[in-house]
């Protein structure tokens, strides 16, 4: 339903209607003026033609009675008034209205007549109540002005001539304005309908309904705007869903360690646990769960800074093989405890420009997962080689592997193939999400390949410093 409030539709429709109205009126008055000029020109040409036709009978000498009679006869038959005089002063006796001779035939006019040129005269005559158009045709005999054929006609008022014309213009103009206004209404309604729909959809989005969409019915600028709005609305909806999922996941992740800590601490506080061994066991559980909470909060803070582009790397050139060798030493006890063998194949000549602390964080998250999901007696290998990208770090384990359908989702926040197992093992579900962002900050890329029951391989590519 179209509302005639102070809307864009109303403004456009009124503008179009006003433009049409002005155009019609302008065309009418312009046609009126052209018609009047055309009419006057035709009358003027007709008078000159009549005068020249009568003057053609003059052969020279004094004006004869025969010629006067011929002009009088023609005057009775013609619609115009025609007089033949030998002197311009005689016109005062012929014309049915008072004239000023000097005004009628002045000095300049007399010179034109002596040159054989007709003289046109026009002016408003009160007696006739209209404009008079007259022409004086000279009769020359050897450069001597022997007489003048004077013709005049009262011009009909243009309103008299254009009654039918004006009536038809009025009917046609009114019909044109009505039809044009109606078609303009329909056209502008169709044109502004997507804008009204976008306004309504925007209000729904601002109210929290991110499912609002606009039907796209054209490929013009408005259609492209509607498409952009739909993309924006879809993006906002996805972000809102991610935010809800994120908050739900955080709440879920924190609920378990908090409930453990609360339960264990209450058991210790109330004295339900008497044995020291049991007390130590409960304290260790509380310490483990609190450590998990700390790790989760740290990972969340890291992701928050990464998302807000607040993560600033301090890059320096250094040998990547040395960083990996120094870093991997701290995993000795964990590898020994699970009887996992480690193989290192590192090219010592590869230099990269990066943040050592953040690169160590990348490798730590990956190695932690490899050790966590590789069973006793398994193998882990770290291979650093040159590559067309710069260099490649390949970390391979013989762990439990990952189903193919889950591989592409591993960098999503809180995504776990087996949530129960990951929570029991202390994972936050954020490690690979952080790795993915940190690798991209180093202008690198990450590839994950895995086969269920066979193990997982993670390949990291970084630009290398050319030596």
Coordinates of C-alpha atoms in Angstrom, one line a residue:
X1 CA 0.0 0.0 0.0
X2 CA 1.5 3.3 -1.1
X3 CA 1.5 6.0 1.6
X4 CA 1.4 9.7 0.5
X5 CA 3.4 10.8 3.4
X6 CA 6.6 12.8 3.0
X7 CA 8.1 9.9 0.9
X8 CA 10.5 9.6 -2.0
X9 CA 7.6 8.1 -4.0
X10 CA 5.4 11.2 -3.4
X11 CA 8.3 13.6 -4.3
X12 CA 9.1 11.7 -7.5
X13 CA 5.5 11.5 -8.6
X14 CA 4.8 15.1 -7.9
X15 CA 8.0 16.1 -9.7
X16 CA 7.1 14.0 -12.8
X17 CA 3.5 15.3 -12.8
X18 CA 4.6 18.9 -12.5
X19 CA 7.1 18.4 -15.3
X20 CA 4.5 16.9 -17.6
X21 CA 2.1 19.8 -16.8
X22 CA 4.7 22.5 -17.4
X23 CA 5.7 20.7 -20.7
X24 CA 2.1 20.6 -21.9
X25 CA 1.5 24.2 -21.0
X26 CA 4.8 25.3 -22.6
X27 CA 4.0 23.3 -25.8
X28 CA 0.5 24.9 -25.9
X29 CA 1.8 28.5 -25.6
X30 CA 4.7 27.9 -27.9
X31 CA 2.3 26.4 -30.5
X32 CA 0.0 29.4 -30.0
X33 CA 2.8 31.8 -30.7
X34 CA 4.0 30.0 -33.7
X35 CA 0.5 29.7 -35.1
X36 CA 0.0 33.4 -34.6
X37 CA 3.3 34.3 -36.4
X38 CA 2.5 31.9 -39.2
X39 CA -0.9 33.5 -39.6
X40 CA 0.5 37.0 -39.8
X41 CA 3.2 36.0 -42.2
X42 CA 0.6 34.4 -44.5
X43 CA -1.6 37.5 -44.4
X44 CA 1.5 39.7 -45.1
X45 CA 2.6 37.6 -48.1
X46 CA -1.0 37.6 -49.4
X47 CA -1.3 41.4 -49.3
X48 CA 2.0 41.8 -51.1
X49 CA 1.1 39.3 -53.7
X50 CA -2.3 41.0 -54.3
X51 CA -0.6 44.4 -54.5
X52 CA 2.0 43.3 -56.9
X53 CA -0.6 41.6 -59.1
X54 CA -2.6 44.8 -59.3
X55 CA 0.6 46.9 -59.9
X56 CA 1.5 44.7 -62.8
X57 CA -1.3 46.3 -64.8
X58 CA 0.3 49.7 -64.5
X59 CA 2.3 50.6 -67.6
X60 CA 3.5 54.1 -66.7
X61 CA 2.3 57.7 -66.9
X62 CA -0.6 59.2 -65.0
X63 CA -3.1 57.0 -63.3
X64 CA -6.1 56.3 -65.7
X65 CA -9.7 56.1 -64.7
X66 CA -9.7 52.6 -66.2
X67 CA -7.1 51.4 -63.7
X68 CA -9.0 53.1 -60.8
X69 CA -12.1 51.3 -61.8
X70 CA -10.3 48.0 -62.0
X71 CA -8.9 48.5 -58.5
X72 CA -12.3 49.5 -57.2
X73 CA -13.8 46.4 -58.8
X74 CA -11.1 44.2 -57.2
X75 CA -11.7 45.9 -53.9
X76 CA -15.4 44.8 -54.0
X77 CA -14.3 41.2 -54.6
X78 CA -11.3 41.0 -52.2
X79 CA -11.5 40.3 -48.5
X80 CA -8.9 43.1 -48.0
X81 CA -9.5 46.8 -48.5
X82 CA -7.7 48.1 -51.6
X83 CA -7.2 51.8 -52.6
X84 CA -5.4 53.4 -55.5
X85 CA -4.1 56.9 -54.8
X86 CA -1.8 59.2 -56.7
X87 CA -0.6 60.9 -53.5
X88 CA -0.2 59.4 -50.0
X89 CA -2.1 62.3 -48.6
X90 CA -5.3 61.1 -50.4
X91 CA -5.3 58.1 -48.0
X92 CA -6.9 60.1 -45.3
X93 CA -10.0 60.4 -47.4
X94 CA -10.1 56.7 -48.3
X95 CA -9.5 55.1 -45.0
X96 CA -12.4 54.6 -42.6
X97 CA -10.4 55.7 -39.6
X98 CA -8.4 58.8 -38.8
X99 CA -4.7 58.7 -39.6
X100 CA -1.6 60.7 -39.2
X101 CA 0.0 61.0 -42.7
X102 CA 3.5 61.4 -41.3
X103 CA 3.0 58.3 -39.2
X104 CA 1.5 56.3 -42.1
X105 CA 4.0 57.2 -44.8
X106 CA 7.2 58.7 -43.3
X107 CA 10.3 59.9 -45.0
X108 CA 12.0 56.5 -44.8
X109 CA 9.0 54.8 -46.1
X110 CA 8.8 57.2 -49.1
X111 CA 12.5 56.4 -49.9
X112 CA 11.6 52.7 -49.9
X113 CA 8.7 53.3 -52.2
X114 CA 10.9 55.3 -54.6
X115 CA 13.2 52.3 -54.7
X116 CA 10.2 50.1 -55.8
X117 CA 10.0 48.3 -52.5
X118 CA 6.7 47.7 -50.7
X119 CA 6.1 49.2 -47.2
X120 CA 4.5 47.1 -44.5
X121 CA 2.5 48.8 -41.7
X122 CA 0.9 47.3 -38.7
X123 CA -0.7 48.6 -35.5
X124 CA -3.7 48.4 -33.3
X125 CA -6.8 50.3 -34.4
X126 CA -9.4 51.0 -31.8
X127 CA -12.3 51.2 -34.3
X128 CA -11.7 47.6 -35.3
X129 CA -10.7 46.5 -31.9
X130 CA -7.8 44.6 -33.3
X131 CA -4.5 44.9 -35.1
X132 CA -4.4 46.3 -38.7
X133 CA -1.9 45.0 -41.2
X134 CA -1.4 47.1 -44.3
X135 CA 1.0 47.3 -47.4
X136 CA 1.8 50.1 -49.7
X137 CA 2.8 49.1 -53.2
X138 CA 4.6 51.8 -55.3
X139 CA 3.7 52.6 -58.9
X140 CA 6.8 54.1 -60.5
X141 CA 7.4 55.7 -63.8
X142 CA 11.1 56.4 -64.5
X143 CA 11.9 56.7 -60.8
X144 CA 8.9 59.0 -60.3
X145 CA 6.2 57.9 -57.8
X146 CA 3.0 58.2 -59.8
X147 CA 0.7 56.4 -57.3
X148 CA 0.3 53.9 -54.5
X149 CA -1.8 50.8 -54.2
X150 CA -2.7 50.6 -50.6
X151 CA -4.1 47.4 -49.1
X152 CA -5.0 46.7 -45.5
X153 CA -6.8 44.0 -43.6
X154 CA -7.9 43.8 -39.9
X155 CA -6.2 40.8 -38.5
X156 CA -8.5 38.3 -36.9
X157 CA -7.8 37.8 -33.2
X158 CA -5.8 34.6 -32.8
X159 CA -8.4 33.4 -30.3
X160 CA -11.0 33.6 -33.0
X161 CA -8.8 31.5 -35.3
X162 CA -7.7 29.0 -32.6
X163 CA -11.0 28.2 -31.0
X164 CA -11.0 24.7 -32.4
X165 CA -7.3 24.4 -32.0
X166 CA -7.4 25.5 -28.3
X167 CA -10.4 23.2 -27.6
X168 CA -8.6 20.2 -29.0
X169 CA -5.4 21.2 -27.2
X170 CA -7.3 21.4 -24.0
X171 CA -9.0 18.0 -24.3
X172 CA -5.7 16.4 -25.5
X173 CA -3.6 18.1 -22.9
X174 CA -6.0 17.1 -20.0
X175 CA -6.1 13.5 -21.3
X176 CA -2.3 13.4 -21.7
X177 CA -1.8 14.7 -18.2
X178 CA -4.2 12.2 -16.7
X179 CA -2.7 9.2 -18.6
X180 CA 0.9 10.4 -18.0
X181 CA 0.2 10.9 -14.2
X182 CA -1.4 7.5 -14.0
X183 CA 1.5 5.8 -15.9
X184 CA 4.0 7.8 -13.8
X185 CA 2.2 6.6 -10.7
X186 CA 2.5 3.0 -11.8
X187 CA 6.1 3.3 -13.0
X188 CA 7.3 5.1 -9.8
X189 CA 5.4 2.6 -7.7
X190 CA 7.2 -0.2 -9.4
X191 CA 10.5 1.7 -9.2
X192 CA 10.2 2.6 -5.5
X193 CA 8.7 -0.6 -4.3
X194 CA 12.1 -2.3 -3.8
X195 CA 13.2 0.8 -1.8
X196 CA 10.1 0.5 0.4
X197 CA 10.8 -3.2 0.8
X198 CA 14.4 -2.5 1.7
X199 CA 13.3 0.1 4.3
X200 CA 11.0 -2.5 5.9
X201 CA 13.7 -5.2 5.8
X202 CA 16.2 -2.7 7.3
X203 CA 13.8 -2.0 10.2
X204 CA 13.4 -5.7 10.8
X205 CA 17.2 -6.2 10.8
X206 CA 17.6 -3.3 13.2
X207 CA 15.1 -5.0 15.4
X208 CA 17.1 -8.2 15.5
X209 CA 15.4 -10.2 12.7
X210 CA 18.4 -11.0 10.5
X211 CA 16.5 -13.3 8.3
X212 CA 14.9 -10.3 6.5
X213 CA 15.5 -10.4 2.7
X214 CA 14.4 -8.3 -0.3
X215 CA 13.0 -9.9 -3.4
X216 CA 15.3 -9.0 -6.4
X217 CA 13.3 -8.4 -9.6
X218 CA 15.7 -6.4 -11.7
X219 CA 19.4 -6.0 -12.5
X220 CA 19.5 -2.2 -12.4
X221 CA 21.1 -0.1 -9.7
X222 CA 18.1 -0.7 -7.4
X223 CA 18.3 -4.4 -8.0
X224 CA 22.0 -4.4 -7.3
X225 CA 21.3 -2.4 -4.1
X226 CA 18.8 -5.0 -3.0
X227 CA 21.3 -7.8 -3.8
X228 CA 23.9 -5.9 -1.7
X229 CA 21.4 -5.6 1.1
X230 CA 20.6 -9.3 1.1
X231 CA 24.3 -10.1 1.2
X232 CA 24.7 -7.7 4.1
X233 CA 21.7 -9.2 5.9
X234 CA 23.0 -12.7 5.3
X235 CA 26.4 -11.8 6.6
X236 CA 25.0 -10.2 9.7
X237 CA 22.8 -13.2 10.3
X238 CA 25.8 -15.6 9.9
X239 CA 27.9 -13.4 12.3
X240 CA 25.0 -13.4 14.8
X241 CA 24.7 -17.1 14.6
X242 CA 28.5 -17.5 15.1
X243 CA 28.3 -15.1 18.0
X244 CA 25.5 -17.2 19.6
X245 CA 27.4 -20.4 18.9
X246 CA 30.5 -18.9 20.3
X247 CA 28.9 -17.8 23.5
X248 CA 27.1 -21.1 23.8
X249 CA 30.4 -23.0 23.3
X250 CA 32.3 -20.7 25.8
X251 CA 29.6 -21.3 28.3
X252 CA 29.7 -25.0 27.7
X253 CA 33.5 -25.2 27.9
X254 CA 33.6 -23.2 31.2
X255 CA 30.7 -25.0 32.8
X256 CA 32.5 -28.3 33.0
X257 CA 35.7 -27.2 34.7
X258 CA 33.8 -24.8 37.0
X259 CA 31.4 -27.6 38.0
X260 CA 34.4 -29.8 38.7
X261 CA 36.2 -27.2 40.7
X262 CA 33.0 -26.3 42.7
X263 CA 32.3 -30.0 43.4
X264 CA 35.8 -31.0 44.4
X265 CA 36.3 -27.9 46.5
X266 CA 33.0 -28.4 48.3
X267 CA 33.9 -32.0 49.1
X268 CA 37.2 -30.8 50.5
X269 CA 35.6 -28.0 52.5
X270 CA 32.9 -30.1 54.1
X271 CA 35.4 -32.7 55.1
X272 CA 33.8 -35.5 53.0
X273 CA 37.3 -36.5 52.0
X274 CA 39.3 -37.9 54.9
X275 CA 42.2 -39.7 53.3
X276 CA 45.3 -37.6 52.3
X277 CA 45.7 -39.5 49.1
X278 CA 42.1 -38.7 48.1
X279 CA 42.6 -35.0 49.1
X280 CA 45.7 -34.8 46.9
X281 CA 43.8 -36.5 44.1
X282 CA 41.0 -33.9 44.3
X283 CA 43.5 -31.0 44.5
X284 CA 45.2 -32.3 41.4
X285 CA 41.8 -32.4 39.6
X286 CA 41.1 -28.8 40.7
X287 CA 44.5 -27.7 39.5
X288 CA 43.9 -29.4 36.1
X289 CA 40.5 -27.9 35.6
X290 CA 41.7 -24.4 36.6
X291 CA 44.6 -24.8 34.2
X292 CA 42.2 -25.7 31.5
X293 CA 40.2 -22.6 32.2
X294 CA 43.3 -20.4 32.1
X295 CA 44.3 -21.9 28.7
X296 CA 40.7 -21.4 27.4
X297 CA 40.7 -17.7 28.5
X298 CA 44.2 -17.2 27.0
X299 CA 43.1 -18.7 23.7
X300 CA 39.9 -16.6 23.6
X301 CA 41.9 -13.4 24.3
X302 CA 44.3 -14.4 21.5
X303 CA 41.4 -15.0 19.0
X304 CA 39.8 -11.8 20.1
X305 CA 42.9 -9.8 19.3
X306 CA 43.4 -11.6 16.0
X307 CA 39.8 -10.9 15.0
X308 CA 40.2 -7.2 15.9
X309 CA 43.5 -6.9 14.0
X310 CA 45.2 -5.9 17.3
X311 CA 47.7 -8.7 17.0
X312 CA 51.1 -7.1 16.1
X313 CA 54.0 -9.4 15.1
X314 CA 57.5 -8.5 15.8
X315 CA 59.3 -9.9 12.9
X316 CA 63.0 -10.6 12.6
X317 CA 65.0 -12.9 10.2
X318 CA 66.2 -16.1 11.9
X319 CA 66.9 -19.8 11.0
X320 CA 63.6 -21.7 11.3
X321 CA 65.4 -25.1 11.9
X322 CA 67.1 -23.7 15.1
X323 CA 63.8 -22.5 16.5
X324 CA 62.2 -25.9 15.9
X325 CA 65.2 -27.7 17.5
X326 CA 65.1 -25.5 20.6
X327 CA 61.4 -25.7 20.9
X328 CA 61.0 -29.4 20.6
X329 CA 63.3 -30.2 23.5
X330 CA 60.6 -29.4 26.1
X331 CA 58.5 -32.2 24.7
X332 CA 61.0 -34.9 25.6
X333 CA 59.3 -36.0 28.8
X334 CA 55.9 -36.2 27.2
X335 CA 57.2 -38.2 24.2
X336 CA 59.1 -40.5 26.5
X337 CA 56.0 -41.0 28.7
X338 CA 53.9 -42.1 25.8
X339 CA 56.7 -43.9 24.1
X340 CA 56.4 -41.9 20.9
X341 CA 59.4 -41.6 18.6
X342 CA 60.3 -38.2 17.1
X343 CA 62.1 -37.7 13.8
X344 CA 63.5 -34.3 12.7
X345 CA 64.7 -33.5 9.2
X346 CA 65.5 -29.8 9.2
X347 CA 67.2 -27.7 6.5
X348 CA 69.5 -25.4 8.5
X349 CA 69.9 -22.9 5.6
X350 CA 66.3 -21.7 5.5
X351 CA 65.8 -18.2 6.9
X352 CA 62.4 -16.7 7.4
X353 CA 61.3 -13.3 8.6
X354 CA 58.8 -13.9 11.4
X355 CA 57.8 -13.5 15.0
X356 CA 59.7 -16.2 17.0
X357 CA 57.2 -16.2 19.8
X358 CA 54.1 -16.6 17.6
X359 CA 55.8 -19.2 15.4
X360 CA 56.6 -21.2 18.5
X361 CA 52.9 -20.9 19.5
X362 CA 52.0 -22.3 16.1
X363 CA 54.2 -25.4 16.5
X364 CA 53.1 -25.8 20.1
X365 CA 49.5 -26.1 19.2
X366 CA 50.2 -28.6 16.4
X367 CA 52.7 -30.7 18.4
X368 CA 50.3 -30.8 21.4
X369 CA 47.6 -32.2 19.2
X370 CA 50.0 -34.7 17.7
X371 CA 51.1 -36.1 21.0
X372 CA 47.5 -35.9 22.5
X373 CA 46.0 -38.1 19.7
X374 CA 49.0 -40.4 19.0
X375 CA 48.8 -43.6 20.9
X376 CA 51.7 -45.2 22.7
X377 CA 54.4 -46.5 20.4
X378 CA 53.5 -44.1 17.6
X379 CA 55.7 -41.8 15.6
X380 CA 55.9 -38.0 14.9
X381 CA 58.1 -36.5 12.3
X382 CA 58.9 -32.8 11.6
X383 CA 60.4 -32.1 8.2
X384 CA 61.6 -28.6 7.1
X385 CA 62.5 -28.3 3.4
X386 CA 62.8 -25.6 0.7
X387 CA 59.8 -25.0 -1.4
X388 CA 58.6 -22.8 -4.3
X389 CA 56.5 -20.9 -1.8
X390 CA 59.7 -20.3 0.3
X391 CA 59.8 -23.2 2.7
X392 CA 57.6 -26.1 3.9
X393 CA 57.2 -27.5 7.4
X394 CA 55.5 -30.9 7.4
X395 CA 54.4 -32.3 10.8
X396 CA 53.2 -35.9 10.5
X397 CA 51.9 -38.3 13.1
X398 CA 50.6 -41.8 13.2
X399 CA 47.7 -40.9 15.5
X400 CA 44.0 -41.8 15.4
X401 CA 43.4 -39.6 12.3
X402 CA 40.4 -37.6 11.4
X403 CA 37.3 -38.4 9.2
X404 CA 37.5 -36.8 5.8
X405 CA 34.3 -34.9 6.3
X406 CA 35.8 -33.2 9.4
X407 CA 39.1 -32.1 8.0
X408 CA 37.9 -28.8 6.5
X409 CA 36.2 -27.8 9.7
X410 CA 39.2 -28.2 12.0
X411 CA 40.1 -24.5 12.0
X412 CA 36.6 -23.5 13.2
X413 CA 36.3 -22.4 16.8
X414 CA 35.4 -25.1 19.3
X415 CA 35.1 -27.7 16.5
X416 CA 36.0 -31.2 17.7
X417 CA 35.7 -34.5 16.0
X418 CA 35.0 -36.1 19.4
X419 CA 34.1 -33.5 22.0
X420 CA 34.1 -35.8 24.9
X421 CA 37.6 -37.1 24.2
X422 CA 39.0 -33.7 23.5
X423 CA 37.6 -32.2 26.7
X424 CA 39.0 -35.1 28.8
X425 CA 42.4 -34.6 27.2
X426 CA 42.4 -30.8 28.0
X427 CA 41.9 -29.4 24.5
X428 CA 40.0 -26.1 24.1
X429 CA 39.0 -26.5 20.5
X430 CA 40.6 -23.2 19.6
X431 CA 44.2 -24.2 18.9
X432 CA 44.0 -24.8 15.1
X433 CA 41.8 -21.7 14.7
X434 CA 44.6 -19.6 16.3
X435 CA 47.2 -21.5 14.2
X436 CA 45.4 -20.7 11.0
X437 CA 45.2 -17.0 11.8
X438 CA 48.9 -16.8 12.9
X439 CA 50.1 -18.6 9.8
X440 CA 48.2 -16.1 7.6
X441 CA 49.7 -13.2 9.6
X442 CA 53.1 -14.6 8.5
X443 CA 51.9 -14.5 4.8
X444 CA 51.8 -18.3 4.9
X445 CA 49.2 -21.0 4.4
X446 CA 48.3 -24.3 6.0
X447 CA 47.1 -27.6 4.6
X448 CA 45.7 -30.5 6.6
X449 CA 45.5 -34.1 5.4
X450 CA 44.3 -37.0 7.5
X451 CA 43.0 -40.5 7.3
X452 CA 41.0 -42.1 10.0
X453 CA 43.1 -44.7 11.9
X454 CA 46.2 -43.8 9.9
X455 CA 47.3 -40.4 11.2
X456 CA 47.4 -36.7 10.3
X457 CA 49.8 -34.5 8.3
X458 CA 49.8 -30.7 8.7
X459 CA 51.8 -28.7 6.1
X460 CA 52.8 -25.1 6.8
X461 CA 54.2 -22.9 4.0
X462 CA 56.1 -19.7 4.8
X463 CA 58.0 -17.2 2.6
X464 CA 61.7 -17.5 3.0
X465 CA 64.4 -14.8 3.0
X466 CA 66.4 -15.0 -0.2
X467 CA 70.1 -15.2 0.5

